[in-house]
CSV table of C-alpha atoms in Angstrom, one decimal:
chain,number,residue,atom,x,y,z
A,1,UNK,CA,-232.4,120.9,-151.7
A,2,UNK,CA,-235.4,118.6,-151.8
A,3,UNK,CA,-238.0,119.6,-149.2
A,4,UNK,CA,-238.6,117.2,-146.3
A,5,UNK,CA,-241.6,114.9,-146.5
A,6,UNK,CA,-244.4,115.3,-144.0
A,7,UNK,CA,-243.1,112.2,-142.1
A,8,UNK,CA,-239.6,113.7,-141.8
A,9,UNK,CA,-240.9,117.1,-140.7
A,10,UNK,CA,-243.0,115.4,-138.0
A,11,UNK,CA,-240.1,113.3,-136.9
A,12,UNK,CA,-238.2,116.5,-136.2
A,13,UNK,CA,-241.1,118.0,-134.3
A,14,UNK,CA,-241.5,114.7,-132.3
A,15,UNK,CA,-237.8,114.7,-131.5
A,16,UNK,CA,-238.0,118.2,-130.1
A,17,UNK,CA,-241.0,117.3,-127.9
A,18,UNK,CA,-239.1,114.2,-126.6
A,19,UNK,CA,-236.1,116.3,-125.8
A,20,UNK,CA,-238.3,118.8,-124.0
A,21,UNK,CA,-240.2,116.0,-122.2
A,22,UNK,CA,-243.6,117.7,-122.5
A,23,UNK,CA,-246.5,117.6,-124.9
A,24,UNK,CA,-250.1,118.7,-125.1
A,25,UNK,CA,-251.9,115.9,-127.0
A,26,UNK,CA,-255.3,116.0,-128.7
A,27,UNK,CA,-256.6,112.5,-128.5
A,28,UNK,CA,-259.4,110.8,-130.5
A,29,UNK,CA,-261.3,107.6,-129.6
A,30,UNK,CA,-264.0,106.0,-131.8
A,31,UNK,CA,-263.5,102.3,-131.5
A,32,UNK,CA,-267.2,101.4,-130.8
A,33,UNK,CA,-270.2,103.5,-129.8
A,34,UNK,CA,-268.6,106.4,-128.0
A,35,UNK,CA,-267.1,109.3,-129.9
A,36,UNK,CA,-264.6,111.1,-127.7
A,37,UNK,CA,-262.0,113.8,-128.0
A,38,UNK,CA,-259.7,114.8,-125.1
A,39,UNK,CA,-256.8,117.1,-124.5
A,40,UNK,CA,-254.1,115.7,-122.1
A,41,UNK,CA,-250.9,117.3,-120.9
A,42,UNK,CA,-247.8,115.1,-120.4
A,43,UNK,CA,-249.8,111.9,-120.2
A,44,UNK,CA,-251.1,112.8,-116.8
A,45,UNK,CA,-253.1,116.0,-116.7
A,46,UNK,CA,-256.7,116.0,-118.2
A,47,UNK,CA,-257.5,119.3,-119.7
A,48,UNK,CA,-260.6,118.4,-121.6
A,49,UNK,CA,-262.8,115.3,-122.0
A,50,UNK,CA,-265.6,115.5,-124.5
A,51,UNK,CA,-267.8,112.5,-125.2
A,52,UNK,CA,-270.8,111.8,-127.4
A,53,UNK,CA,-272.6,108.6,-126.3
A,54,UNK,CA,-274.8,106.5,-128.7
A,55,UNK,CA,-276.4,104.4,-126.0
A,56,UNK,CA,-279.9,105.7,-126.5
A,57,UNK,CA,-279.8,105.0,-130.3
A,58,UNK,CA,-278.4,101.5,-130.0
A,59,UNK,CA,-280.7,100.6,-127.2
A,60,UNK,CA,-283.5,100.4,-129.7
A,61,UNK,CA,-281.7,97.5,-131.3
A,62,UNK,CA,-280.5,95.7,-128.2
A,63,UNK,CA,-276.8,96.3,-129.0
A,64,UNK,CA,-274.4,98.2,-131.2
A,65,UNK,CA,-275.2,98.5,-134.9
A,66,UNK,CA,-271.8,99.1,-136.6
A,67,UNK,CA,-273.1,101.1,-139.6
A,68,UNK,CA,-275.1,103.4,-137.3
A,69,UNK,CA,-272.2,103.8,-135.0
A,70,UNK,CA,-269.9,104.9,-137.9
A,71,UNK,CA,-272.4,107.4,-139.2
A,72,UNK,CA,-272.9,108.9,-135.7
A,73,UNK,CA,-269.1,109.2,-135.2
A,74,UNK,CA,-269.0,111.3,-138.4
A,75,UNK,CA,-271.7,113.6,-137.1
A,76,UNK,CA,-270.3,114.0,-133.6
A,77,UNK,CA,-266.6,114.4,-134.1
A,78,UNK,CA,-266.3,118.0,-135.3
A,79,UNK,CA,-268.6,119.5,-132.6
A,80,UNK,CA,-266.6,117.5,-130.0
A,81,UNK,CA,-263.4,119.1,-131.2
A,82,UNK,CA,-264.9,122.6,-130.5
A,83,UNK,CA,-266.2,121.4,-127.2
A,84,UNK,CA,-262.8,120.0,-126.1
A,85,UNK,CA,-260.9,123.1,-127.1
A,86,UNK,CA,-263.4,125.3,-125.2
A,87,UNK,CA,-263.0,123.1,-122.1
A,88,UNK,CA,-259.2,123.3,-122.2
A,89,UNK,CA,-259.4,127.1,-123.0
A,90,UNK,CA,-257.0,126.6,-125.9
A,91,UNK,CA,-256.8,126.5,-129.7
A,92,UNK,CA,-255.3,124.1,-132.2
A,93,UNK,CA,-252.2,126.3,-132.1
A,94,UNK,CA,-251.6,125.0,-128.6
A,95,UNK,CA,-251.7,121.3,-129.6
A,96,UNK,CA,-248.3,119.5,-130.0
A,97,UNK,CA,-249.5,116.2,-131.4
A,98,UNK,CA,-252.5,114.0,-132.2
A,99,UNK,CA,-253.1,110.5,-130.8
A,100,UNK,CA,-255.8,108.2,-132.2
A,101,UNK,CA,-257.1,104.7,-131.5
A,102,UNK,CA,-256.5,102.5,-134.5
A,103,UNK,CA,-257.6,99.2,-133.0
A,104,UNK,CA,-259.0,96.9,-131.9
A,105,UNK,CA,-262.7,97.8,-132.4
A,106,UNK,CA,-265.4,98.1,-135.1
A,107,UNK,CA,-263.7,98.7,-138.5
A,108,UNK,CA,-266.0,101.5,-139.7
A,109,UNK,CA,-266.0,103.2,-136.3
A,110,UNK,CA,-262.2,103.1,-136.1
A,111,UNK,CA,-261.8,104.4,-139.7
A,112,UNK,CA,-263.8,107.5,-138.8
A,113,UNK,CA,-261.4,108.5,-136.1
A,114,UNK,CA,-258.3,107.4,-137.9
A,115,UNK,CA,-259.2,109.3,-141.1
A,116,UNK,CA,-260.2,112.4,-139.2
A,117,UNK,CA,-257.1,112.4,-137.1
A,118,UNK,CA,-254.8,111.9,-140.2
A,119,UNK,CA,-256.5,114.8,-141.9
A,120,UNK,CA,-256.1,117.1,-139.0
A,121,UNK,CA,-252.5,116.1,-138.3
A,122,UNK,CA,-251.6,116.7,-142.0
A,123,UNK,CA,-253.4,120.0,-142.1
A,124,UNK,CA,-252.0,121.3,-138.9
A,125,UNK,CA,-248.5,119.8,-139.4
A,126,UNK,CA,-248.7,117.8,-136.2
A,127,UNK,CA,-247.1,114.4,-135.3
A,128,UNK,CA,-249.6,111.5,-135.4
A,129,UNK,CA,-249.4,108.9,-132.7
A,130,UNK,CA,-251.1,105.4,-133.1
A,131,UNK,CA,-252.6,104.0,-129.9
A,132,UNK,CA,-253.9,100.5,-129.1
A,133,UNK,CA,-257.3,100.8,-127.4
A,134,UNK,CA,-256.4,98.3,-124.7
A,135,UNK,CA,-253.2,100.1,-123.9
A,136,UNK,CA,-255.4,103.2,-123.5
A,137,UNK,CA,-257.5,101.5,-120.8
A,138,UNK,CA,-254.3,100.6,-118.9
A,139,UNK,CA,-253.1,104.2,-119.2
A,140,UNK,CA,-256.2,105.7,-117.7
A,141,UNK,CA,-254.6,104.9,-114.4
A,142,UNK,CA,-251.8,107.4,-115.1
A,143,UNK,CA,-254.3,110.3,-115.3
A,144,UNK,CA,-256.2,109.1,-112.2
A,145,UNK,CA,-253.0,108.5,-110.2
A,146,UNK,CA,-250.3,111.0,-111.4
A,147,UNK,CA,-247.7,109.4,-109.1
A,148,UNK,CA,-248.3,105.8,-110.4
A,149,UNK,CA,-245.3,104.4,-112.3
A,150,UNK,CA,-244.5,100.9,-113.6
A,151,UNK,CA,-244.0,98.1,-112.8
A,152,UNK,CA,-247.4,96.9,-111.7
A,153,UNK,CA,-250.0,94.3,-112.6
A,154,UNK,CA,-253.2,95.4,-114.3
A,155,UNK,CA,-256.5,93.5,-114.7
A,156,UNK,CA,-258.0,94.7,-118.1
A,157,UNK,CA,-261.7,93.7,-118.1
A,158,UNK,CA,-264.0,95.0,-120.9
A,159,UNK,CA,-266.7,94.0,-123.3
A,160,UNK,CA,-264.3,92.2,-125.6
A,161,UNK,CA,-261.2,91.7,-123.6
A,162,UNK,CA,-260.2,90.2,-120.3
A,163,UNK,CA,-256.4,90.2,-119.7
A,164,UNK,CA,-254.1,90.1,-116.7
A,165,UNK,CA,-251.0,92.1,-117.7
A,166,UNK,CA,-247.7,92.9,-116.2
A,167,UNK,CA,-246.8,96.5,-117.0
A,168,UNK,CA,-243.0,96.4,-116.9
A,169,UNK,CA,-242.4,99.9,-118.2
A,170,UNK,CA,-244.3,102.5,-120.2
A,171,UNK,CA,-245.4,100.8,-123.3
A,172,UNK,CA,-243.9,97.4,-122.3
A,173,UNK,CA,-246.3,94.7,-121.4
A,174,UNK,CA,-246.3,91.0,-120.7
A,175,UNK,CA,-249.5,88.9,-120.9
A,176,UNK,CA,-249.9,86.8,-117.7
A,177,UNK,CA,-253.4,85.4,-118.4
A,178,UNK,CA,-256.5,85.9,-120.5
A,179,UNK,CA,-259.9,84.4,-121.1
A,180,UNK,CA,-260.1,81.7,-123.7
A,181,UNK,CA,-263.7,82.4,-124.8
A,182,UNK,CA,-266.1,85.2,-123.7
A,183,UNK,CA,-264.6,88.2,-122.0
A,184,UNK,CA,-266.1,89.3,-118.7
A,185,UNK,CA,-267.9,92.2,-120.2
A,186,UNK,CA,-269.4,90.1,-123.0
A,187,UNK,CA,-270.6,87.6,-120.5
A,188,UNK,CA,-272.3,90.3,-118.4
A,189,UNK,CA,-274.1,91.6,-121.5
A,190,UNK,CA,-275.3,88.2,-122.7
A,191,UNK,CA,-276.6,87.2,-119.2
A,192,UNK,CA,-278.3,90.6,-119.0
A,193,UNK,CA,-280.1,89.8,-122.2
A,194,UNK,CA,-281.2,86.5,-120.9
A,195,UNK,CA,-282.6,88.2,-117.8
A,196,UNK,CA,-284.4,90.7,-120.0
A,197,UNK,CA,-282.3,93.6,-118.8
A,198,UNK,CA,-282.2,96.3,-121.5
A,199,UNK,CA,-279.0,97.5,-123.3
A,200,UNK,CA,-276.4,98.4,-122.0
A,201,UNK,CA,-276.8,95.2,-120.0
A,202,UNK,CA,-273.6,95.1,-118.0
A,203,UNK,CA,-273.9,98.3,-116.0
A,204,UNK,CA,-277.7,97.7,-115.4
A,205,UNK,CA,-277.0,94.2,-114.3
A,206,UNK,CA,-274.5,95.5,-111.7
A,207,UNK,CA,-277.2,97.8,-110.3
A,208,UNK,CA,-279.8,95.1,-110.2
A,209,UNK,CA,-277.4,92.7,-108.5
A,210,UNK,CA,-277.2,95.1,-105.5
A,211,UNK,CA,-280.8,94.3,-104.8
A,212,UNK,CA,-280.3,90.5,-104.9
A,213,UNK,CA,-278.8,87.9,-102.7
A,214,UNK,CA,-276.0,85.5,-103.7
A,215,UNK,CA,-276.8,81.8,-103.8
A,216,UNK,CA,-274.9,78.7,-104.8
A,217,UNK,CA,-274.6,78.6,-108.6
A,218,UNK,CA,-272.0,76.6,-110.6
A,219,UNK,CA,-270.8,78.0,-113.9
A,220,UNK,CA,-271.2,81.4,-115.4
A,221,UNK,CA,-273.0,82.5,-118.6
A,222,UNK,CA,-274.0,79.0,-119.9
A,223,UNK,CA,-275.2,77.9,-116.4
A,224,UNK,CA,-277.4,81.1,-116.1
A,225,UNK,CA,-278.8,80.6,-119.6
A,226,UNK,CA,-279.6,76.9,-119.0
A,227,UNK,CA,-281.1,77.6,-115.5
A,228,UNK,CA,-283.3,80.4,-116.9
A,229,UNK,CA,-284.5,78.2,-119.7
A,230,UNK,CA,-285.3,75.4,-117.4
A,231,UNK,CA,-287.3,77.6,-115.0
A,232,UNK,CA,-289.3,79.1,-117.9
A,233,UNK,CA,-290.1,75.6,-119.2
A,234,UNK,CA,-291.5,74.8,-115.8
A,235,UNK,CA,-293.5,78.0,-115.8
A,236,UNK,CA,-291.6,79.4,-112.8
A,237,UNK,CA,-290.8,83.0,-112.3
A,238,UNK,CA,-287.1,84.1,-112.7
A,239,UNK,CA,-285.8,86.3,-109.9
A,240,UNK,CA,-283.6,88.6,-112.0
A,241,UNK,CA,-282.2,90.3,-108.9
A,242,UNK,CA,-280.9,87.1,-107.4
A,243,UNK,CA,-279.7,85.7,-110.7
A,244,UNK,CA,-277.8,89.0,-111.3
A,245,UNK,CA,-276.2,89.0,-107.9
A,246,UNK,CA,-275.1,85.3,-108.2
A,247,UNK,CA,-273.7,85.8,-111.6
A,248,UNK,CA,-271.9,89.0,-110.7
A,249,UNK,CA,-270.4,87.3,-107.6
A,250,UNK,CA,-269.1,84.4,-109.7
A,251,UNK,CA,-267.5,86.6,-112.3
A,252,UNK,CA,-265.9,88.9,-109.7
A,253,UNK,CA,-264.5,86.1,-107.5
A,254,UNK,CA,-262.9,84.5,-110.6
A,255,UNK,CA,-261.3,87.8,-111.7
A,256,UNK,CA,-260.1,88.8,-108.3
A,257,UNK,CA,-258.7,85.3,-107.6
A,258,UNK,CA,-256.7,85.2,-110.8
A,259,UNK,CA,-255.5,88.7,-110.5
A,260,UNK,CA,-254.2,88.3,-107.0
A,261,UNK,CA,-252.5,85.0,-108.0
A,262,UNK,CA,-250.8,86.9,-110.9
A,263,UNK,CA,-249.6,89.6,-108.5
A,264,UNK,CA,-248.2,87.0,-106.2
A,265,UNK,CA,-246.5,85.0,-108.9
A,266,UNK,CA,-244.8,88.1,-110.4
A,267,UNK,CA,-243.9,89.6,-107.0
A,268,UNK,CA,-245.8,92.8,-107.9
A,269,UNK,CA,-246.3,95.4,-105.2
A,270,UNK,CA,-248.9,97.5,-107.1
A,271,UNK,CA,-252.2,96.4,-108.6
A,272,UNK,CA,-254.4,98.3,-111.1
A,273,UNK,CA,-257.6,97.7,-113.0
A,274,UNK,CA,-258.9,99.0,-116.3
A,275,UNK,CA,-261.7,98.7,-118.8
A,276,UNK,CA,-265.4,98.9,-118.8
A,277,UNK,CA,-265.9,96.1,-116.3
A,278,UNK,CA,-263.6,98.0,-113.9
A,279,UNK,CA,-266.6,100.2,-113.3
A,280,UNK,CA,-268.4,97.3,-111.7
A,281,UNK,CA,-269.0,98.2,-108.1
A,282,UNK,CA,-268.4,94.7,-106.6
A,283,UNK,CA,-265.2,94.2,-108.6
A,284,UNK,CA,-263.9,97.5,-107.3
A,285,UNK,CA,-264.7,96.9,-103.7
A,286,UNK,CA,-263.3,93.3,-103.7
A,287,UNK,CA,-260.1,94.2,-105.5
A,288,UNK,CA,-259.5,97.0,-103.0
A,289,UNK,CA,-260.4,94.9,-100.0
A,290,UNK,CA,-258.6,91.7,-100.9
A,291,UNK,CA,-255.7,93.5,-102.6
A,292,UNK,CA,-254.9,95.6,-99.6
A,293,UNK,CA,-255.2,92.6,-97.4
A,294,UNK,CA,-252.6,90.9,-99.5
A,295,UNK,CA,-250.2,93.8,-99.0
A,296,UNK,CA,-250.7,95.4,-102.4
A,297,UNK,CA,-251.1,99.1,-103.3
A,298,UNK,CA,-254.4,99.1,-105.3
A,299,UNK,CA,-255.1,101.8,-107.9
A,300,UNK,CA,-258.2,102.2,-110.0
A,301,UNK,CA,-259.5,104.9,-112.3
A,302,UNK,CA,-262.8,106.7,-111.5
A,303,UNK,CA,-265.7,105.0,-113.3
A,304,UNK,CA,-265.9,107.7,-115.9
A,305,UNK,CA,-262.4,106.8,-117.1
A,306,UNK,CA,-263.1,103.0,-117.1
A,307,UNK,CA,-265.6,103.2,-120.0
A,308,UNK,CA,-264.3,104.3,-123.5
A,309,UNK,CA,-262.9,107.8,-123.5
A,310,UNK,CA,-260.2,109.8,-125.2
A,311,UNK,CA,-258.3,110.8,-122.0
A,312,UNK,CA,-256.9,107.3,-121.8
A,313,UNK,CA,-255.8,107.6,-125.4
A,314,UNK,CA,-254.0,110.9,-124.7
A,315,UNK,CA,-252.2,109.3,-121.8
A,316,UNK,CA,-251.0,106.3,-123.8
A,317,UNK,CA,-250.2,108.5,-126.7
A,318,UNK,CA,-247.8,110.6,-124.7
A,319,UNK,CA,-245.6,107.7,-123.7
A,320,UNK,CA,-245.7,106.4,-127.3
A,321,UNK,CA,-244.5,109.8,-128.4
A,322,UNK,CA,-241.8,109.8,-125.8
A,323,UNK,CA,-240.7,106.4,-127.1
A,324,UNK,CA,-240.4,107.9,-130.6
A,325,UNK,CA,-243.4,106.0,-132.1
A,326,UNK,CA,-245.2,107.9,-134.8
A,327,UNK,CA,-247.7,106.9,-137.5
A,328,UNK,CA,-247.4,107.5,-141.2
A,329,UNK,CA,-250.2,109.0,-143.2
A,330,UNK,CA,-250.9,105.4,-144.5
A,331,UNK,CA,-252.1,104.4,-141.0
A,332,UNK,CA,-255.1,102.2,-141.3
A,333,UNK,CA,-257.7,100.8,-138.8
A,334,UNK,CA,-256.9,97.4,-137.5
A,335,UNK,CA,-260.1,95.9,-135.9
A,336,UNK,CA,-258.2,92.8,-134.6
A,337,UNK,CA,-255.1,94.6,-133.4
A,338,UNK,CA,-253.3,92.7,-130.7
A,339,UNK,CA,-251.5,94.1,-127.7
A,340,UNK,CA,-249.3,91.1,-127.2
A,341,UNK,CA,-247.3,88.8,-129.5
A,342,UNK,CA,-247.9,85.8,-127.2
């Protein structure tokens, strides 16, 4: 009898896990400038969360340098595995499957994680699960709120993506709305640069805005840039605190308005938020305040699970595994991977 291929053997293992309904997943995230490995049980229980940040290195250049990011992922990933296993007090023998981000993101950074995950999966005879980075952000809510179940509406706001999504079931999404140009996080970073706020601009702008006062200001990124340019031409001082506060208020009001409208239009009872911008203090407080006032249950992950991490990939990977979705060893990085067909 011809021996079964790796894919066939892994299909049998995955089917057994699905039948049992439980799985301990080792998850890998390397889509940008954070290398992360986590261990997650059943898509809900965080056993380990090991992250290596590259912020200090990229701060020297004012933003992420893709080649440097890729090299640093290579250096960090093996020590992170040891760290994660120690945190979870387990060994690779206790792992049931491996989940990995394969897009969207920086191609070199993604390839590091995908290649490493494929090698480990093959060597350990473990099923390999492909995960969309954006779906990972949404799934962070399952770890933060173990009782949360679809359907719900989720605002996904990060450096490269701003979507309002209807989560109809695990792994089933409908796009309700999205930005047509810059994402919210990208706008935060660009405005921070104009205001001479160092990298990473978004989180630092959020802190600076707490010290400023809102004032009337039409437009977002372009208006800030033009206003700052005009003031500098006139030799006038720019009040970065007030600029930051006004810009943040404009972005947050727009995001909250659109998200609540989407919840109303879909008849949703539950509202969640995800992505790096979900760590913004004003966005969190306004979504909670206005969402509850509108009669919605509002869920949001802790700030540490809003930025890139592998816990969210482990959560998403579990539900992909339960749906029978596995990757072949030919899995490649897809830097422009989409979450929606529409």
